[in-house]
CSV table of C-alpha atoms in Angstrom, one decimal:
chain,number,residue,atom,x,y,z
I,1,MET,CA,43.7,33.0,24.3
I,2,PHE,CA,41.3,30.4,25.8
I,3,LEU,CA,41.8,26.8,24.5
I,4,THR,CA,39.7,23.7,24.9
I,5,GLY,CA,40.0,20.0,23.7
I,6,ALA,CA,42.1,19.3,20.7
I,7,ALA,CA,43.0,23.0,20.3
I,8,ILE,CA,45.4,22.6,23.2
I,9,GLY,CA,47.3,19.9,21.4
I,10,ARG,CA,47.4,21.9,18.2
I,11,ALA,CA,48.8,24.9,20.1
I,12,LEU,CA,51.6,22.8,21.7
I,13,GLU,CA,52.5,21.5,18.3
I,14,ASP,CA,52.7,24.9,16.7
I,15,LEU,CA,54.7,26.3,19.6
I,16,LEU,CA,57.2,23.4,19.4
I,17,GLU,CA,58.0,24.4,15.9
I,18,GLU,CA,58.1,28.2,16.6
I,19,HIS,CA,60.3,28.4,19.7
I,20,ASP,CA,63.9,27.6,20.6
I,21,GLU,CA,63.6,26.4,24.2
I,22,LEU,CA,61.2,24.1,26.1
I,23,HIS,CA,60.5,24.5,29.8
I,24,TRP,CA,57.8,22.0,30.8
I,25,ALA,CA,56.4,20.5,33.9
I,26,THR,CA,53.5,18.0,33.4
I,27,ALA,CA,52.1,15.3,35.7
I,28,TRP,CA,51.8,12.6,33.1
I,29,GLY,CA,52.6,11.7,29.5
I,30,SER,CA,51.5,9.3,26.8
I,31,HIS,CA,53.4,7.8,23.9
I,32,MET,CA,51.6,9.4,20.9
I,33,PRO,CA,52.4,11.2,17.6
I,34,LEU,CA,52.9,14.5,19.4
I,35,ALA,CA,55.4,12.7,21.7
I,36,ASP,CA,57.4,11.8,18.6
I,37,ARG,CA,57.4,15.5,17.6
I,38,LEU,CA,58.5,16.4,21.1
I,39,VAL,CA,61.5,14.0,21.0
I,40,GLY,CA,62.3,15.4,17.6
I,41,HIS,CA,62.9,18.7,19.3
I,42,ALA,CA,65.0,17.3,22.2
I,43,ALA,CA,67.8,19.8,21.4
I,44,LYS,CA,65.4,22.5,22.6
I,45,PHE,CA,65.0,21.0,26.1
I,46,ARG,CA,66.0,23.2,28.9
I,47,ASN,CA,63.9,21.7,31.7
I,48,VAL,CA,61.3,19.2,30.7
I,49,THR,CA,59.9,17.2,33.6
I,50,PHE,CA,57.3,14.4,33.6
I,51,GLY,CA,55.6,13.1,36.7
I,52,VAL,CA,55.3,9.3,37.3
I,53,ALA,CA,52.9,9.2,40.2
I,54,PHE,CA,50.7,6.1,40.3
I,55,CYS,CA,52.6,4.9,37.2
I,56,GLN,CA,50.2,7.0,35.0
I,57,THR,CA,52.9,7.9,32.5
I,58,ASP,CA,53.3,5.6,29.6
I,59,PRO,CA,56.5,3.5,29.9
I,60,ASP,CA,56.9,3.7,26.1
I,61,LEU,CA,57.2,7.5,26.5
I,62,ILE,CA,59.8,7.0,29.3
I,63,ASP,CA,61.8,4.8,27.0
I,64,ARG,CA,61.8,7.5,24.3
I,65,LEU,CA,63.0,10.1,26.9
I,66,ALA,CA,65.8,7.9,28.2
I,67,GLY,CA,69.2,9.5,27.7
I,68,LEU,CA,67.9,12.9,26.6
I,69,ASP,CA,69.6,15.9,28.2
I,70,HIS,CA,67.7,18.3,30.4
I,71,CYS,CA,64.8,15.8,30.7
I,72,TYR,CA,63.6,14.5,34.1
I,73,VAL,CA,61.2,12.3,35.9
I,74,ALA,CA,59.7,13.8,39.1
I,75,THR,CA,60.7,11.2,41.7
I,76,GLY,CA,61.7,13.6,44.5
I,77,PHE,CA,58.4,15.3,45.3
I,78,ALA,CA,57.3,14.3,48.8
I,79,GLY,CA,54.1,14.8,50.6
I,80,GLY,CA,51.6,15.0,47.7
I,81,THR,CA,51.4,14.4,44.0
I,82,PHE,CA,53.5,16.1,41.3
I,83,HIS,CA,50.5,17.4,39.3
I,84,PRO,CA,51.3,20.5,37.1
I,85,LYS,CA,50.4,21.1,33.5
I,86,VAL,CA,52.6,24.0,32.5
I,87,TYR,CA,54.2,24.3,29.1
I,88,VAL,CA,56.5,27.2,28.6
I,89,PHE,CA,58.3,28.1,25.4
I,90,ARG,CA,61.1,30.7,24.9
I,91,SER,CA,62.9,32.3,22.0
I,92,GLY,CA,65.2,35.1,23.2
I,93,ASP,CA,63.1,37.6,25.1
I,94,ARG,CA,59.8,36.1,23.7
I,95,LEU,CA,57.8,33.7,25.9
I,96,ALA,CA,54.7,31.7,25.4
I,97,ALA,CA,52.9,29.4,27.9
I,98,VAL,CA,50.0,27.0,27.8
I,99,VAL,CA,48.6,26.5,31.3
I,100,GLY,CA,45.5,24.6,32.3
I,101,SER,CA,44.1,21.1,33.1
I,102,ALA,CA,45.6,19.1,30.2
I,103,ASN,CA,48.4,16.6,30.8
I,104,PHE,CA,50.6,15.5,27.9
I,105,THR,CA,48.4,12.5,27.2
I,106,ASN,CA,46.0,11.3,24.5
I,107,GLY,CA,43.1,12.1,26.8
I,108,GLY,CA,44.4,15.5,27.9
I,109,LEU,CA,45.2,16.7,24.4
I,110,HIS,CA,42.5,15.0,22.4
I,111,ARG,CA,39.6,13.2,24.1
I,112,ASN,CA,38.9,14.8,27.4
I,113,HIS,CA,36.9,17.9,28.4
I,114,GLU,CA,39.9,20.1,29.1
I,115,ALA,CA,40.6,23.8,29.4
I,116,ALA,CA,43.8,26.0,29.1
I,117,VAL,CA,44.9,29.4,28.3
I,118,LEU,CA,47.7,30.5,26.0
I,119,LEU,CA,49.7,33.4,27.2
I,120,GLU,CA,52.2,35.2,24.9
I,121,GLY,CA,54.6,38.1,25.7
I,122,THR,CA,58.1,38.8,26.8
I,123,VAL,CA,60.4,38.1,29.8
I,124,GLU,CA,59.2,41.4,31.2
I,125,ASP,CA,55.7,40.0,31.8
I,126,ARG,CA,55.4,39.0,35.4
I,127,ALA,CA,53.0,36.1,34.9
I,128,LEU,CA,55.3,34.6,32.2
I,129,GLN,CA,58.3,35.1,34.4
I,130,ASP,CA,56.6,33.2,37.2
I,131,LEU,CA,55.6,30.3,34.9
I,132,LEU,CA,59.1,30.0,33.5
I,133,ARG,CA,60.5,29.9,37.0
I,134,PHE,CA,57.9,27.4,38.1
I,135,ALA,CA,58.8,25.0,35.2
I,136,ASP,CA,62.5,25.3,35.9
I,137,ASP,CA,62.1,24.9,39.6
I,138,SER,CA,60.0,21.8,39.0
I,139,ALA,CA,63.0,20.1,37.5
I,140,GLY,CA,64.5,20.2,40.9
I,141,PHE,CA,62.1,17.4,41.9
I,142,GLY,CA,63.4,15.2,39.1
I,143,GLU,CA,66.2,12.8,38.2
I,144,PRO,CA,67.6,12.2,34.7
I,145,VAL,CA,65.7,9.6,32.6
I,146,THR,CA,68.4,6.9,32.2
I,147,PRO,CA,67.9,3.6,30.4
I,148,GLU,CA,68.2,1.8,33.7
I,149,TYR,CA,65.4,3.9,35.2
I,150,ALA,CA,63.2,3.3,32.1
I,151,ALA,CA,63.6,-0.5,32.4
I,152,ALA,CA,62.8,-0.4,36.2
I,153,TYR,CA,59.9,1.9,35.6
I,154,ARG,CA,58.4,-0.5,33.1
I,155,LEU,CA,58.6,-3.3,35.7
I,156,ALA,CA,56.8,-1.0,38.2
I,157,TRP,CA,54.2,0.0,35.6
I,158,LYS,CA,53.3,-3.6,34.9
I,159,ARG,CA,53.1,-4.3,38.6
I,160,ALA,CA,50.8,-1.2,39.1
I,161,ALA,CA,48.5,-2.3,36.3
I,162,ARG,CA,47.3,-5.3,38.3
I,163,MET,CA,46.8,-3.4,41.6
I,164,PRO,CA,43.3,-2.1,42.4
I,165,LYS,CA,44.9,1.1,43.8
I,166,PRO,CA,48.5,1.7,42.7
I,167,ALA,CA,50.9,3.3,45.1
I,168,ARG,CA,51.7,7.0,44.4
I,169,ASP,CA,55.4,6.4,44.0
I,170,PRO,CA,56.4,3.7,41.5
I,171,ALA,CA,58.2,0.8,43.2
I,172,ILE,CA,61.5,1.5,41.4
I,173,PRO,CA,64.3,-0.9,42.6
I,174,LYS,CA,67.0,1.1,44.2
I,175,ARG,CA,69.7,-1.5,44.0
I,176,ARG,CA,69.1,-3.3,40.7
I,177,PRO,CA,72.5,-4.4,39.5
I,178,ALA,CA,74.2,-2.3,36.8
I,179,GLY,CA,73.6,-3.9,33.4
I,180,SER,CA,70.6,-5.9,34.6
I,181,THR,CA,68.8,-7.7,31.8
I,182,ALA,CA,65.6,-8.4,33.8
I,183,ALA,CA,63.4,-6.0,31.9
I,184,SER,CA,64.3,-7.7,28.5
I,185,SER,CA,64.4,-11.2,29.9
I,186,SER,CA,62.3,-13.9,28.1
I,187,LEU,CA,61.0,-14.7,31.6
I,188,VAL,CA,59.3,-11.3,31.7
I,189,SER,CA,57.8,-11.5,28.2
I,190,MET,CA,56.6,-15.1,28.5
I,191,ASP,CA,52.8,-15.2,28.3
I,192,TRP,CA,50.5,-17.6,30.2
I,193,ASN,CA,50.4,-20.2,27.5
I,194,ASP,CA,54.2,-20.3,27.2
I,195,PHE,CA,54.4,-20.6,31.0
I,196,THR,CA,52.0,-23.5,31.2
I,197,GLU,CA,53.8,-25.3,28.3
I,198,ALA,CA,57.2,-24.8,29.9
I,199,VAL,CA,56.0,-26.1,33.3
I,200,ALA,CA,54.4,-29.2,31.6
I,201,LYS,CA,57.7,-30.0,29.8
I,202,SER,CA,59.7,-30.1,33.1
I,203,ARG,CA,61.4,-33.4,33.6
I,204,HIS,CA,61.9,-32.8,37.3
I,205,HIS,CA,58.4,-31.8,38.5
I,206,ASP,CA,55.2,-33.9,38.4
I,207,VAL,CA,52.6,-31.1,37.9
I,208,PRO,CA,49.6,-32.8,39.5
I,209,ARG,CA,51.5,-34.2,42.5
I,210,SER,CA,53.4,-31.0,43.1
I,211,LEU,CA,50.2,-28.9,43.0
I,212,ALA,CA,48.6,-31.4,45.4
I,213,LEU,CA,51.5,-30.8,47.8
I,214,LEU,CA,50.9,-27.1,47.7
I,215,ARG,CA,47.2,-27.6,48.4
I,216,VAL,CA,48.1,-29.7,51.5
I,217,ALA,CA,50.4,-27.0,52.8
I,218,GLN,CA,47.8,-24.3,52.2
I,219,THR,CA,45.2,-26.4,54.0
I,220,TRP,CA,47.4,-26.7,57.0
I,221,LEU,CA,48.4,-23.1,57.1
I,222,ILE,CA,44.8,-21.8,56.7
I,223,SER,CA,43.5,-24.1,59.4
I,224,ALA,CA,46.0,-23.0,62.0
I,225,PRO,CA,45.9,-19.6,63.8
I,226,SER,CA,49.7,-19.5,63.6
I,227,PHE,CA,52.6,-21.4,62.1
I,228,HIS,CA,53.5,-22.0,65.8
I,229,ASP,CA,50.2,-24.0,66.2
I,230,LEU,CA,50.9,-26.5,63.5
I,231,GLU,CA,52.0,-30.0,64.4
I,232,ARG,CA,55.7,-30.7,64.5
I,233,LEU,CA,55.7,-32.9,61.4
I,234,GLN,CA,53.5,-30.4,59.5
I,235,ARG,CA,56.0,-27.7,60.2
I,236,LYS,CA,58.9,-29.9,59.1
I,237,ALA,CA,57.1,-30.8,55.9
I,238,ILE,CA,56.3,-27.2,55.0
I,239,ALA,CA,59.9,-26.3,55.8
I,240,GLY,CA,61.2,-29.1,53.5
I,241,VAL,CA,63.2,-30.8,56.3
I,242,ILE,CA,61.0,-33.8,57.0
I,243,GLY,CA,62.8,-37.2,56.8
I,244,GLU,CA,61.5,-40.3,55.0
I,245,ASN,CA,61.2,-42.2,58.3
I,246,GLN,CA,59.0,-39.4,59.8
I,247,LYS,CA,56.3,-39.9,57.2
I,248,SER,CA,54.9,-43.1,58.9
I,249,GLY,CA,54.0,-43.9,62.5
I,250,ASP,CA,55.3,-46.7,64.7
I,251,ASP,CA,52.7,-49.0,63.2
I,252,GLY,CA,54.0,-48.4,59.7
I,253,TYR,CA,51.0,-46.4,58.6
I,254,ARG,CA,52.1,-43.7,56.2
I,255,ASN,CA,50.1,-40.5,56.6
I,256,PRO,CA,48.9,-39.6,53.0
I,257,ASP,CA,49.4,-35.9,53.6
I,258,LEU,CA,52.9,-36.4,54.9
I,259,ASP,CA,53.8,-39.1,52.4
I,260,ARG,CA,54.7,-36.7,49.6
I,261,GLU,CA,57.8,-35.5,47.9
I,262,TRP,CA,58.3,-32.5,50.2
I,263,GLY,CA,61.6,-31.7,48.6
I,264,TRP,CA,59.8,-30.2,45.7
I,265,PHE,CA,60.1,-26.4,45.7
I,266,GLY,CA,63.4,-26.5,47.6
I,267,SER,CA,64.6,-29.3,49.8
I,268,MET,CA,66.2,-27.9,53.0
I,269,ARG,CA,67.2,-31.2,54.7
I,270,GLY,CA,70.8,-30.2,54.7
I,271,MET,CA,70.2,-26.9,56.6
I,272,GLY,CA,70.9,-28.0,60.2
I,273,ASP,CA,70.3,-24.7,62.0
I,274,PHE,CA,67.1,-24.1,60.1
I,275,ALA,CA,65.9,-27.6,60.9
I,276,ASN,CA,66.6,-27.0,64.5
I,277,ARG,CA,64.6,-23.8,64.6
I,278,ILE,CA,61.7,-25.7,63.0
I,279,GLU,CA,62.0,-28.5,65.5
I,280,GLU,CA,62.2,-26.1,68.4
I,281,ASN,CA,59.1,-24.2,67.1
I,282,ASP,CA,61.0,-20.9,67.4
I,283,ARG,CA,58.6,-18.0,68.1
I,284,TYR,CA,60.4,-15.6,65.8
I,285,LEU,CA,60.2,-18.0,62.9
I,286,ALA,CA,56.5,-18.5,63.5
I,287,ARG,CA,55.9,-14.7,63.7
I,288,ALA,CA,57.9,-14.3,60.5
I,289,VAL,CA,55.6,-16.8,58.6
I,290,ASP,CA,52.5,-15.2,60.2
I,291,SER,CA,53.6,-11.7,59.0
I,292,ILE,CA,52.8,-12.7,55.4
I,293,PRO,CA,49.0,-12.4,54.8
I,294,GLN,CA,47.3,-15.6,53.7
I,295,LYS,CA,45.1,-13.7,51.3
I,296,GLY,CA,45.2,-10.4,49.4
I,297,GLU,CA,48.1,-8.3,48.3
I,298,VAL,CA,51.5,-9.0,49.7
I,299,GLU,CA,53.5,-5.8,49.9
I,300,ARG,CA,57.1,-4.9,50.5
I,301,HIS,CA,56.5,-4.0,54.1
I,302,HIS,CA,55.1,-7.5,54.8
I,303,TYR,CA,58.3,-9.0,53.3
I,304,ASP,CA,60.6,-6.7,55.3
I,305,ARG,CA,58.9,-7.7,58.5
I,306,PHE,CA,59.2,-11.3,57.6
I,307,ALA,CA,62.9,-10.9,56.9
I,308,ASP,CA,63.6,-9.1,60.1
I,309,LEU,CA,61.8,-11.7,62.2
I,310,PHE,CA,63.4,-14.6,60.2
I,311,VAL,CA,66.9,-13.3,61.0
I,312,LYS,CA,66.0,-12.9,64.7
I,313,ALA,CA,65.2,-16.6,64.8
I,314,PHE,CA,68.9,-17.3,64.3
I,315,ARG,CA,70.1,-14.9,67.0
I,316,ASN,CA,71.8,-17.7,69.0
I,317,SER,CA,73.0,-19.7,66.0
I,318,ASP,CA,76.4,-19.8,64.4
I,319,ARG,CA,74.8,-19.8,60.9
I,320,THR,CA,72.0,-17.4,59.9
I,321,GLY,CA,69.2,-18.6,57.7
I,322,GLY,CA,69.4,-17.2,54.2
I,323,VAL,CA,67.4,-16.9,51.0
I,324,PRO,CA,66.9,-20.7,50.4
I,325,THR,CA,65.4,-21.4,53.8
I,326,ALA,CA,63.5,-18.1,54.0
I,327,SER,CA,62.1,-18.3,50.5
I,328,ARG,CA,61.1,-22.0,51.0
I,329,LEU,CA,58.8,-20.9,53.8
I,330,LEU,CA,57.5,-17.9,51.8
I,331,ALA,CA,56.8,-20.1,48.8
I,332,MET,CA,54.7,-22.5,50.9
I,333,LYS,CA,52.8,-19.7,52.6
I,334,ARG,CA,52.1,-17.8,49.4
I,335,PRO,CA,53.0,-19.9,46.3
I,336,ASP,CA,51.2,-17.2,44.1
I,337,VAL,CA,53.8,-14.6,45.2
I,338,PHE,CA,57.1,-16.2,46.2
I,339,LEU,CA,59.7,-18.5,44.5
I,340,CYS,CA,62.0,-20.6,46.6
I,341,VAL,CA,65.5,-19.8,45.3
I,342,SER,CA,68.1,-22.5,46.2
I,343,LYS,CA,71.1,-24.1,44.7
I,344,PRO,CA,69.4,-26.2,42.0
I,345,ASN,CA,67.6,-23.1,40.4
I,346,LEU,CA,69.9,-20.3,41.5
I,347,THR,CA,72.1,-20.2,38.4
I,348,GLU,CA,69.1,-20.1,36.0
I,349,ALA,CA,67.2,-17.6,38.1
I,350,ALA,CA,70.1,-15.3,38.3
I,351,GLN,CA,70.7,-15.4,34.5
I,352,ARG,CA,67.1,-14.8,33.6
I,353,MET,CA,66.4,-12.2,36.3
I,354,GLY,CA,69.5,-10.2,35.7
I,355,PHE,CA,71.6,-10.5,38.9
I,356,ALA,CA,74.9,-12.0,39.9
I,357,LYS,CA,74.0,-15.2,41.8
I,358,SER,CA,76.7,-14.6,44.5
I,359,THR,CA,75.0,-11.3,45.5
I,360,LEU,CA,71.5,-12.5,46.2
I,361,ASP,CA,70.5,-12.0,49.9
I,362,LEU,CA,67.4,-11.3,52.0
I,363,GLY,CA,68.0,-7.6,51.6
I,364,ASN,CA,67.6,-7.6,47.9
I,365,TYR,CA,65.5,-10.8,47.2
I,366,TRP,CA,62.3,-8.7,46.9
I,367,GLU,CA,63.5,-6.4,44.1
I,368,ARG,CA,65.7,-8.9,42.3
I,369,VAL,CA,63.2,-11.8,42.3
I,370,ILE,CA,59.7,-10.8,43.3
I,371,GLU,CA,59.6,-7.5,41.4
I,372,VAL,CA,60.7,-9.3,38.2
I,373,LEU,CA,58.0,-12.0,38.7
I,374,GLN,CA,55.3,-9.5,39.3
I,375,ALA,CA,56.3,-7.6,36.2
I,376,SER,CA,56.1,-10.7,34.0
I,377,ASP,CA,53.3,-11.2,31.5
I,378,TRP,CA,52.5,-14.7,32.7
I,379,TYR,CA,52.3,-13.6,36.3
I,380,ASN,CA,49.8,-10.9,35.5
I,381,ALA,CA,47.5,-13.1,33.5
I,382,ALA,CA,43.9,-13.4,34.7
I,383,LYS,CA,43.1,-16.5,36.6
I,384,PRO,CA,42.0,-19.1,34.1
I,385,GLU,CA,39.0,-21.4,34.6
I,386,GLY,CA,39.2,-25.1,34.9
I,387,ALA,CA,42.3,-27.2,35.4
I,388,GLU,CA,44.8,-24.4,35.1
I,389,GLY,CA,43.3,-22.5,38.0
I,390,PRO,CA,45.4,-24.3,40.7
I,391,LEU,CA,48.5,-23.8,38.6
I,392,TRP,CA,47.8,-20.0,38.5
I,393,GLU,CA,47.3,-20.0,42.3
I,394,GLY,CA,50.8,-21.4,42.7
I,395,ARG,CA,52.4,-19.8,39.7
I,396,ALA,CA,55.3,-18.1,41.4
I,397,ALA,CA,56.4,-21.2,43.3
I,398,ARG,CA,55.8,-23.3,40.2
I,399,LEU,CA,58.4,-21.3,38.3
I,400,ASP,CA,60.9,-23.7,39.9
I,401,ALA,CA,59.8,-26.3,37.3
I,402,ILE,CA,61.2,-24.0,34.6
I,403,LEU,CA,64.4,-22.9,36.4
I,404,TYR,CA,65.4,-26.1,38.1
I,405,ARG,CA,68.7,-27.5,37.0
I,406,PRO,CA,69.9,-30.6,39.0
């Protein structure tokens, strides 16, 4: 039987009621009334696999599928896109299959111009045998839908929603701590108005002066071909290691750009080895800072290169630079992306981002801190006009005002 449009959805609904087993493989799914019917027949699942490429599957549907037996998300298909639309139903020797262009989405089953065929017969029919085998084999590309995966997928989906071209494979954290509360944190659900209000209430940050500091740092970084080309005191100010007596010249004149509270966003004046690398204008350190683009999307591979070069800067030191010093440089280079995590805000950051504070390191900083920020409602708000524009441009770094506990 040839099916088009909403007739495809009606056929699936009827077959759900009629048959005892479900063997499905579909690229994407939506949370809709038919999805409720599907979950209501979870006992019939044998191999039901949904794709998640480009984060096109609704995270609300993933939440509903979490914990169901014989239900999978196709995370293991390499080289292309998991893209089938095959719905096979079985009752004993009887088989039925709907095959065509329609995904299990509102568009595919209701609004779009779609086409499919309904085949009915028995296990003796070669075409139906092949479709059953295909659906079951497709589960081999999947992994079970756990609550932990559902929470991580939602973070990735929010991140993808603000990207012009989302990556094919969702950026699911591989090492998120067991029991992480990041996805349900009030930090993630905070909207832009709540964020600006919380920043304004901070007793430890002067908003206009701290934003002016970020503007100065950005002006320096943009004007220089490399971090290596900045003046010594500029590098020290950006790194948070400049001393009070270095803010004025021999004649007592205090440079207005240097004469600021450079300890905001993470003072690093106690980090001796780091201060030495800044003083020596270490080439690896400069290359690390330069590896983060000044404009546009900052991706994981940019951060990984930064971290690798940053560690190399301490190749001859007894102590290696860690998250506080590295994230200080990152927050100054891209305050719209990175948060400096150091002792005064670590406890609050760990609690609200769902990780144990003793475990944070350069290897997991991206998924434990940056992925949570980029999944947050306030972070994904459109840039506001007027006075709040500069705050938006430094929103990741400015989170310090909310997390800071002296």
